[in-house]
CSV table of C-alpha atoms and ligand atoms in Angstrom, one decimal:
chain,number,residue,atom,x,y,z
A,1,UNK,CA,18.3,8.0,17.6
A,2,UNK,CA,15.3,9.8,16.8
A,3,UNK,CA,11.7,8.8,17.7
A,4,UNK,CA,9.5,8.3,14.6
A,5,UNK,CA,7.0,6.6,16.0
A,6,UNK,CA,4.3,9.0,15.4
A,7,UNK,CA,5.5,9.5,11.7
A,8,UNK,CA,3.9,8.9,8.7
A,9,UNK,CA,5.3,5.6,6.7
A,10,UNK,CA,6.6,8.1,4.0
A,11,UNK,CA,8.6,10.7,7.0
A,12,UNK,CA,9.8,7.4,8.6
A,13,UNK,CA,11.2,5.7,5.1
A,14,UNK,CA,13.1,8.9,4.7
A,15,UNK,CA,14.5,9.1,8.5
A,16,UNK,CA,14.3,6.1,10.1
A,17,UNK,CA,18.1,4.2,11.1
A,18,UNK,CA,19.2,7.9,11.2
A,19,UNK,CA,21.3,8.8,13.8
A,20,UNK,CA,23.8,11.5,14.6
A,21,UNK,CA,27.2,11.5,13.3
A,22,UNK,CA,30.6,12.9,12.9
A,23,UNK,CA,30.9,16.3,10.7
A,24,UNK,CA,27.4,16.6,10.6
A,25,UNK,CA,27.0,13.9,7.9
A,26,UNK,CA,23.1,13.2,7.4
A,27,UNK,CA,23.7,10.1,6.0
A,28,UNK,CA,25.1,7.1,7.7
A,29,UNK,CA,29.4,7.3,6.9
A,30,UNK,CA,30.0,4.0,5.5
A,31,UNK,CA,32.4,2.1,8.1
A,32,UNK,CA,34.2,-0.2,6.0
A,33,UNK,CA,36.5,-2.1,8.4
A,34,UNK,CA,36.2,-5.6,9.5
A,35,UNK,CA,37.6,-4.6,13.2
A,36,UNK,CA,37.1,-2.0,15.8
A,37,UNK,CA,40.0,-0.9,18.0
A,38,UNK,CA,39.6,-1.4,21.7
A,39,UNK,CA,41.2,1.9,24.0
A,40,UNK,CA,42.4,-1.0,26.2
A,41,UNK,CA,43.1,-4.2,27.0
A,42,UNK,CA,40.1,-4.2,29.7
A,43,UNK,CA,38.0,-2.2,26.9
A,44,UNK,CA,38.1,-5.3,24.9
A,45,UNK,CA,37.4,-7.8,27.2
A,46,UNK,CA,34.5,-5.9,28.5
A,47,UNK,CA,32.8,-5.8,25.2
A,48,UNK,CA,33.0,-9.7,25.1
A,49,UNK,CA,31.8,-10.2,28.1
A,50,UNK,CA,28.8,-7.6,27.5
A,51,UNK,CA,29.1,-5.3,30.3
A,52,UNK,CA,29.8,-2.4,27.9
A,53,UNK,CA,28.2,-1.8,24.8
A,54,UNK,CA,30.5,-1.1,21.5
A,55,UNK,CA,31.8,-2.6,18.1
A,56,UNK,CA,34.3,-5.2,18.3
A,57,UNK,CA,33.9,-7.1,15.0
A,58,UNK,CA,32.0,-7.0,11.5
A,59,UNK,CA,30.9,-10.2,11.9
A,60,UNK,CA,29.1,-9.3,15.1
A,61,UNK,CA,27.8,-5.7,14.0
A,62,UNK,CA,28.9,-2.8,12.3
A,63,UNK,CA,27.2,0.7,12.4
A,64,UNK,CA,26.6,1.0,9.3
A,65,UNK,CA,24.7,-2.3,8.9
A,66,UNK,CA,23.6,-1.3,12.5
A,67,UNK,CA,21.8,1.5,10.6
A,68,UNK,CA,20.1,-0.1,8.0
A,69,UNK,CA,18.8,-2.6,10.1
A,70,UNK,CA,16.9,0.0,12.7
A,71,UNK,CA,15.3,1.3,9.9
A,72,UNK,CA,14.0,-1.8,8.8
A,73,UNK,CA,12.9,-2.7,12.1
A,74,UNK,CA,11.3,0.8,12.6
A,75,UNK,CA,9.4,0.6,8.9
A,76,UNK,CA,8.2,-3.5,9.7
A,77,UNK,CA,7.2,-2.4,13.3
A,78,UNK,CA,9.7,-4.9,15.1
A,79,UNK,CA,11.8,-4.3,17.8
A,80,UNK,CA,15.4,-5.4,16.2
A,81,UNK,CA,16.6,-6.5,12.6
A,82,UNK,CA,19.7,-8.5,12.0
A,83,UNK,CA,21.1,-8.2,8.0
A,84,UNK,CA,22.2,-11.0,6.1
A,85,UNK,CA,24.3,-11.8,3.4
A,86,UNK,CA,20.9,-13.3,0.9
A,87,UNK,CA,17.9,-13.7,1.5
A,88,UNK,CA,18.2,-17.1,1.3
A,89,UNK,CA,21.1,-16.0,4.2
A,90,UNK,CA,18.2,-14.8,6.3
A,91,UNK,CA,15.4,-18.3,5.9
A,92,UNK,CA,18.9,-20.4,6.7
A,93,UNK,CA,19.5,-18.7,9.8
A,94,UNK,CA,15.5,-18.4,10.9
A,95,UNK,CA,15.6,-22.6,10.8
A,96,UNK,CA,19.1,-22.8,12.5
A,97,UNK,CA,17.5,-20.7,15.4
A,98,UNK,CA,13.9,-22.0,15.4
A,99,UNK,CA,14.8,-25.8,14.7
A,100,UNK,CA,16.9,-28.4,15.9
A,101,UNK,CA,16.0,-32.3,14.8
A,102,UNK,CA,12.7,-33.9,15.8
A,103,UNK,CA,11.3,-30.7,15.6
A,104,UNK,CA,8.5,-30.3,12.2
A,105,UNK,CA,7.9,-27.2,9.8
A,106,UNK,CA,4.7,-26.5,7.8
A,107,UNK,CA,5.7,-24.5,4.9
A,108,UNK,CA,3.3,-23.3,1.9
A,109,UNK,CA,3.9,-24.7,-0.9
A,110,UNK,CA,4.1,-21.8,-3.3
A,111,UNK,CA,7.3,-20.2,-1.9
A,112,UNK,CA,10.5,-19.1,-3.4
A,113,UNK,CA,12.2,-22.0,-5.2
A,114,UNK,CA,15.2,-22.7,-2.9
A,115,UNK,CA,13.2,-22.4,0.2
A,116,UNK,CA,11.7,-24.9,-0.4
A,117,UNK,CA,14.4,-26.8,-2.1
A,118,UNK,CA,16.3,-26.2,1.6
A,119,UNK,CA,14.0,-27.2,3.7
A,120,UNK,CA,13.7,-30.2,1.5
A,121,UNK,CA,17.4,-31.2,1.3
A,122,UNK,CA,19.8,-29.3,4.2
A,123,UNK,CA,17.2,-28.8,7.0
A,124,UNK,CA,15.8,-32.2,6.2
A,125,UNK,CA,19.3,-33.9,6.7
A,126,UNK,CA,19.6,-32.1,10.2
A,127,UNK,CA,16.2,-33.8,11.0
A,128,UNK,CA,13.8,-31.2,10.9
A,129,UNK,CA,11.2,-32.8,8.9
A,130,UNK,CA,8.1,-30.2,6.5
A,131,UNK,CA,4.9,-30.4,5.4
A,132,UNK,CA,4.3,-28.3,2.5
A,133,UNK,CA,0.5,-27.3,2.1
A,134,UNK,CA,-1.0,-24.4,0.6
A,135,UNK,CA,-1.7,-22.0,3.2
A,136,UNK,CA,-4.1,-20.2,1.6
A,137,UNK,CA,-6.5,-22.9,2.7
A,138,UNK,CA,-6.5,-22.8,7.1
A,139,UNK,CA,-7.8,-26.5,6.9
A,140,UNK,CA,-4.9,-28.0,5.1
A,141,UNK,CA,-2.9,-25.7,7.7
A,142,UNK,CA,-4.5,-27.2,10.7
A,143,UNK,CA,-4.3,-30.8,8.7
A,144,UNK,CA,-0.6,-30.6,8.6
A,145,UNK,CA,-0.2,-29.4,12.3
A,146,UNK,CA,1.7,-31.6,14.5
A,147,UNK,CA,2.2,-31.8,18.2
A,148,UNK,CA,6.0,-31.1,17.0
A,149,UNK,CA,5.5,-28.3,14.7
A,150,UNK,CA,7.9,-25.3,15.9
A,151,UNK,CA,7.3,-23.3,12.5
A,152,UNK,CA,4.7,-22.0,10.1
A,153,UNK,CA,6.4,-20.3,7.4
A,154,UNK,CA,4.3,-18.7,4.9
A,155,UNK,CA,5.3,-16.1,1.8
A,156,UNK,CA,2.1,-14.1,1.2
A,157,UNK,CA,1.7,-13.0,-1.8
A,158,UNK,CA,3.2,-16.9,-2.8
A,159,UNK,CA,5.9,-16.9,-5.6
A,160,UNK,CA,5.4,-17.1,-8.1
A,161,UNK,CA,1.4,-18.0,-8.0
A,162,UNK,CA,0.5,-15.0,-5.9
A,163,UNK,CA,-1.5,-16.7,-3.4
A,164,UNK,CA,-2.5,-15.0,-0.4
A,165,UNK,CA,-2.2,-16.5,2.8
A,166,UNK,CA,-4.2,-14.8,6.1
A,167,UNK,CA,-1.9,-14.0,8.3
A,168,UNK,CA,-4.2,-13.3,11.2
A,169,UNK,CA,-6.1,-16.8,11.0
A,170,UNK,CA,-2.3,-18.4,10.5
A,171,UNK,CA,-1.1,-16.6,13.7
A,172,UNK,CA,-4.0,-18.2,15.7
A,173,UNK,CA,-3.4,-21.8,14.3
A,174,UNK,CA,0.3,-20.9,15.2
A,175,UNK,CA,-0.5,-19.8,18.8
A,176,UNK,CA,-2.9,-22.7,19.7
A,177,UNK,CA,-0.2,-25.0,18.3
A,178,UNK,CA,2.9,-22.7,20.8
A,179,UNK,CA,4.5,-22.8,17.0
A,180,UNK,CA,6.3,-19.3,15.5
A,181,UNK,CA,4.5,-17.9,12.3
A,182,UNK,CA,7.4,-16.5,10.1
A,183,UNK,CA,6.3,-14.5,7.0
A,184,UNK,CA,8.2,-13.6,4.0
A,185,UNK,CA,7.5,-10.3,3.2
A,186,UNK,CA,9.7,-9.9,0.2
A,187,UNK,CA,6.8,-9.4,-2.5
A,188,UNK,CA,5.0,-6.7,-0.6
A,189,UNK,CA,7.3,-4.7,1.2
A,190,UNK,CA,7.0,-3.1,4.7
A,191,UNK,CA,5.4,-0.3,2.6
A,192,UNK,CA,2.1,-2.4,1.3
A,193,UNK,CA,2.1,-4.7,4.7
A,194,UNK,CA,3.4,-5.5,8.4
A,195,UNK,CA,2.9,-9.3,9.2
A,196,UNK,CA,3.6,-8.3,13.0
A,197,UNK,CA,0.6,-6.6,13.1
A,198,UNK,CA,-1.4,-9.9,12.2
A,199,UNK,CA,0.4,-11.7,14.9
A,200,UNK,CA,3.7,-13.1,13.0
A,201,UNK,CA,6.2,-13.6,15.1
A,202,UNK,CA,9.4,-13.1,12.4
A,203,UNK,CA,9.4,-11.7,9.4
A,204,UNK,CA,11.9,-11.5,7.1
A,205,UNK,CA,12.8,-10.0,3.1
A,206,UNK,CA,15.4,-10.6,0.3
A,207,UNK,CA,17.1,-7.2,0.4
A,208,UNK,CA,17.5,-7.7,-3.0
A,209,UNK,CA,14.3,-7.0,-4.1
A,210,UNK,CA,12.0,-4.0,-3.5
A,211,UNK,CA,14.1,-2.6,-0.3
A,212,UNK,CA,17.1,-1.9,-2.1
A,213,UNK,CA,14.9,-1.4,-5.3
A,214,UNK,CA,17.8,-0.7,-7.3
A,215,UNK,CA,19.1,-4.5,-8.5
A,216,UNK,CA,22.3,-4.0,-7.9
A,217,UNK,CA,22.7,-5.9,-4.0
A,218,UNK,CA,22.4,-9.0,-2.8
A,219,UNK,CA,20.8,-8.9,0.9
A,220,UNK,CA,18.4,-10.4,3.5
A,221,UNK,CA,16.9,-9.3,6.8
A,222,UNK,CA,15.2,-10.9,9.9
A,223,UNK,CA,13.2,-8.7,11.9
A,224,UNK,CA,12.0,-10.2,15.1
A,225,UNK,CA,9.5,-8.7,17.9
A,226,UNK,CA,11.7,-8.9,21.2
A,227,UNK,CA,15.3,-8.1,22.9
A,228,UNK,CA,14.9,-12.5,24.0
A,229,UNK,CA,14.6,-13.9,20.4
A,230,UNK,CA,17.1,-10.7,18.6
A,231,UNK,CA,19.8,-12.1,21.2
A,232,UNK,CA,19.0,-15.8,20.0
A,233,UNK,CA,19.2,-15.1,16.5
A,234,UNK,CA,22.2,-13.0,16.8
A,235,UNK,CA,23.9,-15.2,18.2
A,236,UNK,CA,23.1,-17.7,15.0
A,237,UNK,CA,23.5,-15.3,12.5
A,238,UNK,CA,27.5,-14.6,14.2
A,239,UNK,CA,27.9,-18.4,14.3
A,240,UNK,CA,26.5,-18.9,11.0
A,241,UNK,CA,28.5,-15.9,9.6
A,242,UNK,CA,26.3,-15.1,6.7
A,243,UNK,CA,25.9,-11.5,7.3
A,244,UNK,CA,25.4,-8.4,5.3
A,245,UNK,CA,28.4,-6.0,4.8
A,246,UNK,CA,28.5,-2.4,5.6
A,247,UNK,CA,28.4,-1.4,1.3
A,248,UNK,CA,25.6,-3.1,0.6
A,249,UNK,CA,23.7,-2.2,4.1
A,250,UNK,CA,24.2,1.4,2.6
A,251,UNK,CA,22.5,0.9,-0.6
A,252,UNK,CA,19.8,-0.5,1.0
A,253,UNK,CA,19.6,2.1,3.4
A,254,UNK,CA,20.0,4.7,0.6
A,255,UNK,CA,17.0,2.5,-1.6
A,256,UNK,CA,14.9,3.0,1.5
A,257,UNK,CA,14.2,6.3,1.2
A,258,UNK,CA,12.5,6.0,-1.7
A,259,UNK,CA,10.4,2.7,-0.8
A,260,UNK,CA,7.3,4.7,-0.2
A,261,UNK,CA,6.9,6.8,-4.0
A,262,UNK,CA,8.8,4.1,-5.7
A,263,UNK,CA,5.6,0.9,-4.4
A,264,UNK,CA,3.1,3.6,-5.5
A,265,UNK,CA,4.5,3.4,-8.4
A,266,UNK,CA,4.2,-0.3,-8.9
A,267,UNK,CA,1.0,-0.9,-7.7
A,268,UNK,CA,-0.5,1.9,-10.1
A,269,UNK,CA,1.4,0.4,-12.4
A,270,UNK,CA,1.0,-3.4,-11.7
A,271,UNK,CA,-3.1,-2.6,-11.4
A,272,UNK,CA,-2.9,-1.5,-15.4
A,273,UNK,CA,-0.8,-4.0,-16.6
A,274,UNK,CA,-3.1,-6.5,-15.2
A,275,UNK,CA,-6.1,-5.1,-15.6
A,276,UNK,CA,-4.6,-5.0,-19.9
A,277,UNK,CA,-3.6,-8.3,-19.8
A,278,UNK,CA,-6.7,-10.2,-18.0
A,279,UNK,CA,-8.7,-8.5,-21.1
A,280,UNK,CA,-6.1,-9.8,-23.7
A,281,UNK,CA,-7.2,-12.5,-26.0
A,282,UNK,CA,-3.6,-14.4,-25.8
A,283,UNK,CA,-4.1,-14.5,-22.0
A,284,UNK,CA,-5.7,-17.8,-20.7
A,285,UNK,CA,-5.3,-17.1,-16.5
A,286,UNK,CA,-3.6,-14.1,-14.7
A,287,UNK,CA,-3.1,-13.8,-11.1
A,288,UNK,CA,-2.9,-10.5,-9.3
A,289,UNK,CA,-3.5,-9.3,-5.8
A,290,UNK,CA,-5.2,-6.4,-7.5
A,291,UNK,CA,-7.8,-7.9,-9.9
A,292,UNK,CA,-11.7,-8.9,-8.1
A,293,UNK,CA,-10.5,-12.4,-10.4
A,294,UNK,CA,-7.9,-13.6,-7.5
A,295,UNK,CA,-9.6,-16.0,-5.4
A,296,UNK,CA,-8.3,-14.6,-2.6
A,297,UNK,CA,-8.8,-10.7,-3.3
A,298,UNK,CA,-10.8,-10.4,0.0
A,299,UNK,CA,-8.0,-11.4,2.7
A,300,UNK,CA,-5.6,-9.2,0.7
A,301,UNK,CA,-7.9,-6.4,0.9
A,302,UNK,CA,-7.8,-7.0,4.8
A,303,UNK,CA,-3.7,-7.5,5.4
A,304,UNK,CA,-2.0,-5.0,2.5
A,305,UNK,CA,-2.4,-1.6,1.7
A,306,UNK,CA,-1.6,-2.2,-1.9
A,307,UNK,CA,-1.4,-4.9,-4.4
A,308,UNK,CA,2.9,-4.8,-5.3
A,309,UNK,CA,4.3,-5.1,-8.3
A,310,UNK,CA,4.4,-8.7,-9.3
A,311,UNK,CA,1.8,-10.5,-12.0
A,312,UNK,CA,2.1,-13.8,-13.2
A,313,UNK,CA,0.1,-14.9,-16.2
A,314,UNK,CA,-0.5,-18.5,-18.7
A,315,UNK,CA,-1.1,-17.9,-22.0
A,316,UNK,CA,-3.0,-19.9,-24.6
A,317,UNK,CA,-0.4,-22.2,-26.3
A,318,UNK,CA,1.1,-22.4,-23.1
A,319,UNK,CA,5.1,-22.4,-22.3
A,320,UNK,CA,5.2,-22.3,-26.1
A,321,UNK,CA,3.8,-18.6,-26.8
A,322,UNK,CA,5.3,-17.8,-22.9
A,323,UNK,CA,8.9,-18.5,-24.8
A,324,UNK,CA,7.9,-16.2,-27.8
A,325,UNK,CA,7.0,-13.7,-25.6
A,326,UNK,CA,9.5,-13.8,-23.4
A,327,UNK,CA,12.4,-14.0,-26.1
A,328,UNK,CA,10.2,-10.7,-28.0
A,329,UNK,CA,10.0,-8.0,-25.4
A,330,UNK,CA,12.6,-4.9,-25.6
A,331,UNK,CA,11.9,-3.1,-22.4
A,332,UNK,CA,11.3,-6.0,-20.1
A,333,UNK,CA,14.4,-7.7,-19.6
A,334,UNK,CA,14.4,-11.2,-19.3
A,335,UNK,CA,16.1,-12.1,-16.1
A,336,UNK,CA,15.5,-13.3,-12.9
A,337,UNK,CA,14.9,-11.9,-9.5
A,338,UNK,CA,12.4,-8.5,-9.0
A,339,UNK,CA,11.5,-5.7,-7.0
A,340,UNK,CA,13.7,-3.7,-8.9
A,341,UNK,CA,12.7,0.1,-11.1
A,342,UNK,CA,13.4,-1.9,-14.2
A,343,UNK,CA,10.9,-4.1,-15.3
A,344,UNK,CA,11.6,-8.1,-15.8
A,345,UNK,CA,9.9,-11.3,-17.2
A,346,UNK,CA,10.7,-14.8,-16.8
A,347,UNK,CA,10.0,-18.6,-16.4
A,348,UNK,CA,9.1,-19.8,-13.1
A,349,UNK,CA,9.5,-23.6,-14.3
A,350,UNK,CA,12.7,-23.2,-15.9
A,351,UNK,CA,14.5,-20.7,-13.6
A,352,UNK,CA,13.6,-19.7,-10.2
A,353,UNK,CA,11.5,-22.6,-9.6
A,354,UNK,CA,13.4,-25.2,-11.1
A,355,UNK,CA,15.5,-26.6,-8.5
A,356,UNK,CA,12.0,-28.0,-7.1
A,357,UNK,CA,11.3,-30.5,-8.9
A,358,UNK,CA,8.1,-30.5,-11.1
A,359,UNK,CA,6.5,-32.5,-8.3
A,360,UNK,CA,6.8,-30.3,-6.0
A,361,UNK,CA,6.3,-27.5,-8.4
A,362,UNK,CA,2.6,-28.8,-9.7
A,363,UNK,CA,1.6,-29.6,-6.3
A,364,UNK,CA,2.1,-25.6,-5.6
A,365,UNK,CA,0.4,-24.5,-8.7
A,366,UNK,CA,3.4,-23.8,-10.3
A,367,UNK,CA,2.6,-25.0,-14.3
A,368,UNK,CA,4.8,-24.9,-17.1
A,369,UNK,CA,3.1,-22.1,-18.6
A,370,UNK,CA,3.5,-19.8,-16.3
A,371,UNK,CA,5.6,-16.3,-16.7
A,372,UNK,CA,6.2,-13.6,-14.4
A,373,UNK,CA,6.5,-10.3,-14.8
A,374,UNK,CA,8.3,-7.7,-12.1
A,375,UNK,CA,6.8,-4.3,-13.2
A,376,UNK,CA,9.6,-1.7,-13.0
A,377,UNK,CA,8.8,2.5,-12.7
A,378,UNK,CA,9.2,3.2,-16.0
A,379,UNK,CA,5.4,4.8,-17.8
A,380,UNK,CA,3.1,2.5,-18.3
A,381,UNK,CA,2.3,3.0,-21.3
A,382,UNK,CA,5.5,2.1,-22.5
A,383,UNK,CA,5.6,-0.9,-20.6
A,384,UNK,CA,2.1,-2.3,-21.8
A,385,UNK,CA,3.2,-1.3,-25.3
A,386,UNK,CA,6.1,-3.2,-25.2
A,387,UNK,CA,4.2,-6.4,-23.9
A,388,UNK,CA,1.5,-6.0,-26.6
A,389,UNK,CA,4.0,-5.7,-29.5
A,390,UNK,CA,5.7,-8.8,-27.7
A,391,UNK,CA,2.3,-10.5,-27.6
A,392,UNK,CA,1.7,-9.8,-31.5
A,393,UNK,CA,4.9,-11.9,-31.8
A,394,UNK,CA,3.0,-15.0,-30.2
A,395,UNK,CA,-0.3,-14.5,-32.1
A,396,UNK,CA,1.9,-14.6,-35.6
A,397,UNK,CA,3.8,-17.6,-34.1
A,398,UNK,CA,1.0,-19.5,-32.7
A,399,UNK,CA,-0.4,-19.6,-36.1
A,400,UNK,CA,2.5,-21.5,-37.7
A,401,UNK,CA,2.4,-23.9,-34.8
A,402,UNK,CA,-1.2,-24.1,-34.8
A,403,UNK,CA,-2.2,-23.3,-31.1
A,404,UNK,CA,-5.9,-22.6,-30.9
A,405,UNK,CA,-5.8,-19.5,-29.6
B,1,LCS,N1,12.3,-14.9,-0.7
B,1,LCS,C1,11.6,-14.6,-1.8
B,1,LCS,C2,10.2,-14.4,-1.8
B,1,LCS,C3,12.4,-14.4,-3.0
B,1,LCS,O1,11.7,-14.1,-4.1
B,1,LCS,C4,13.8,-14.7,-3.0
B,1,LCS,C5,14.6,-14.6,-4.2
B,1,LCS,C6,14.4,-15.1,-1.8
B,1,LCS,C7,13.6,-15.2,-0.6
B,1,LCS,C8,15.9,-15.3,-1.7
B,1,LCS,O2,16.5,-14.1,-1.7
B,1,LCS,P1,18.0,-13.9,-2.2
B,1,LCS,O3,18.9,-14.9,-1.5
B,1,LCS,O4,18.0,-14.2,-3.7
B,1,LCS,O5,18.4,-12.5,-1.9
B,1,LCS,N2,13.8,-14.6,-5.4
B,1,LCS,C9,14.3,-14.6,-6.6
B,1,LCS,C10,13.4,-14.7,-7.7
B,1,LCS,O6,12.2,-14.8,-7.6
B,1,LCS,N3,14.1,-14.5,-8.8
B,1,LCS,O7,15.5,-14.5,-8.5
B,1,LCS,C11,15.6,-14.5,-7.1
C-alpha cells in the first residue's frame, strides 16, 4: 500500500485504502465470497493459527472491506479500522470490548437515540451500569466519574442539540481516571475533525451518513490507535458477527472520494441556511456549530475545521408549526437519518429520539419542538427557498391556531 502520509486530506480521500490489484484495476475489485480457498491443508491451518497472514473467512476479513477500512483509518489518523454492519453495529461492539459487569460508562446525554436507549437497556442487563451527563460541561463530567468508569463516550457535535463537547479537556478527565474516551464522529466527519488528535482513544462513525454520502448503505466503523486494542476488538467484532459486507464496504469506499468537496459543500451551505433562519421571524432558537449564537462556538472553533451540515431549530408555536413545516417542504424530504447530498428534515421527539423516553429526552435538551435539518448539495438558494415557502405555510397556519408568533 502506498504511503500518504504527507498528503493533503483531499489527495488522501481520493487514494487512501488503495492498493495494487489484478489487471491493473484502480479501484478495489469487489470480492464477493464468504470463503477463501486454502492451497493446502497446512495453508489453512496456518492461517488459524496466525503464523501466515491471508483471508480465510468474510466474517473475519475480506479485502474489499479490508480496503475501505485502511482508508478510514488513514483519513481519522488511527492505526486500524474494523467495519460493521450499523453504526449502531460499531457502539455494540465498542461496549462488548471495553465493558464487562461492574465496570461504569459516562455517556452525554445528547447522543443518538438508540445509544442511549442500549446502554440503558442491553448493556445495563449485562451489568455495566451509565451516567448520562452533558459533556459539554467538564464538571458534570468529573461529577459522574467513578473509581469504575472504563468509558467516556461523547458524540461532539450531540444529536440532535448540537452540543459541543472538548475533546482535549475530556481526554484528560479520561486519563486521570485510566478510562478510554470514545467519540462519535458521525456528524463531523474525518474531513471537519480527528478526535485522536485531542487524545480519544476510539472513535467511531455511522457509515451511513456523511462517509458513504450517498443514502443508500447501511454501515459502521471503529477506528482504534494500536495493533493491542485492533486485535481485541477484532476478535469481538468476529465473535459478535455484526460486520460490514464487501458491497457496501465499496460504496463507501467509492463515497470517500468525494468526502472532501462534498463537506465543503455542506458547511457553505449549512453556514447560509443558518445564518437565514436565526434572522427568521418564525424561528424561536437555532443551534449551529457555525453561528457566534452557539454557546459553545469557541471549543468548536478549537477541535473542527468546519461546522458540518446539520442545524436544528424550535419555532414559535412549537411542535405545532414544526409539523406544518415539516409536512410543507418539497425539496427537503422528510425522513430520517443524514449526511446524505439530499437534503432532509425531521422530528427528533417523534422519530430518532423517541425510543428514549421523554425523560431522558428533556434531561438532554431534546424538546418537543425541535426539527432537524440535514443540508444536502443541492444550491442553496433552492434549498432556503424551499424552507421559506414551507415556513409561509406555518405563518398562515399559526394564525388559525392562534400561536403568537
Ligand atoms: N451515531 C450517530 C451520531 C447517528 O446519528 C446514528 C444514526 C448512529 C450512530 C447509528 O448508526 P446506524 O446504525 O443507523 O448506521 N442516526 C440516525 C439519525 O439521526 N437518523 O436516522 C439514523
Amino acid at each position: 500500500m502506498k504511503d500518504h502520509k504527507k498528503t493533503d486530506f483531499q489527495t488522501k480521500c481520493v487514494h487512501s485504502g488503495i492498493d495494487e490489484y489484478e489487471h491493473g484495476s484502480v479501484v478495489p475489485p469487489i470480492y464477493q465470497t464468504s470463503t477463501f480457498k486454502f492451497k493446502s491443508a497446512q495453508h489453512g491451518a496456518s492461517l488459524f493459527a496466525g503464523e501466515e497472514k491471508g483471508y480465510i473467512y468474510t466474517r473475519l476479513l475480506n479485502p474489499t472491506i479490508e480496503a475501505m477500512e485502511n482508508a478510514i483509518a488513514e483519513l481519522e489518523g488511527g492505526h486500524k479500522a474494523l467495519g460493521c454492519g450499523s453504526g449502531m453495529a460499531a457502539v455494540h461492539t465498542i461496549f462488548a470490548a471495553l465493558t464487562q459487569s461492574g465496570d461504569h460508562v459516562v455517556c452525554s446525554s445528547a447522543v443518538y437515540g438508540p445509544t442511549t436507549t442500549l446502554l440503558s437497556t442491553i448493556m445495563r442487563k449485562f451489568g455495566v451500569e451509565t451516567t448520562f451527563v452533558d459533556t459539554s460541561n467538564l464538571d458534570e463530567v468529573r461529577k459522574a466519574v467513578k473509581p469504575n468508569t472504563k468509558v467516556i463516550y461523547v458524540e461532539t457535535p450531540g444529536n440532535p442539540t448540537l452540543c459541543i463537547t472538548d475533546l482535549e479537556e475530556i481526554s484528560k478527565i479520561a486519563k486521570k481516571a485510566n478510562a478510554k474516551v470514545v467519540v462519535d464522529n458521525t456528524f463531523m466527519s474525518p474531513a471537519l475533525q480527528n478526535p485522536i488528535a485531542f487524545g480519544a482513544d476510539v472513535v467511531m462513525h455511522s457509515l451511513t451518513k456523511f462517509l458513504n454520502g450517498h443514502a443508500d448503505v447501511v454501515g459502521g466503523i471503529v477506528v482504534v490507535k494500536d495493533e493491542e486494542t485492533y486485535q481485541h476488538f477484532r476478535k469481538t467484532l468476529n465473535q459478535i458477527g455484526g460486520v460490514i459486507d464487501p458491497f457496501n464496504s465499496f460504496l463507501v469506499h467509492r463515497g470517500l472520494k468525494t468526502l472532501a468537496i462534498r463537506m465543503e459543500r455542506h458547511c457553505e451551505n449549512a453556514q447560509k441556511i443558518a445564518e437565514w433562519l436565526e434572522k427568521h421571524p418564525l424561528v424561536e432558537s437555532i443551534s449551529y456549530p457555525g453561528l457566534k449564537s452557539h454557546p459553545q462556538y469557541n471549543v468548536g472553533l478549537k477541535q473542527h475545521r468546519g461546522p458540518g451540515g446539520m442545524i436544528t431549530f424550535e419555532l414559535k408555536g412549537g411542535l405545532e408549526a414544526g409539523r406544518v413545516m415539516m409536512d410543507s417542504v418539497r425539496l427537503f424530504q422528510l425522513a430520517v437519518s443524514l449526511g446524505g447530498v439530499e437534503s432532509l428534515i425531521q422530528h427528533p421527539a417523534s422519530m430518532t429520539h423517541f425510543t428514549m423516553g421523554k425523560e431522558a429526552r428533556l434531561a438532554g435538551g431534546i424538546t418537543d419542538g425541535l426539527v432537524r435539518i440535514s443540508v444536502g448539495i443541492e444550491n442553496v438558494n433552492d434549498l432556503i427557498a424551499d424552507l421559506e415557502q414551507s415556513l409561509k405555510k406555518v405563518e398562515v397556519k399559526n394564525k388559525d391556531v392562534q400561536v403568537t408568533v
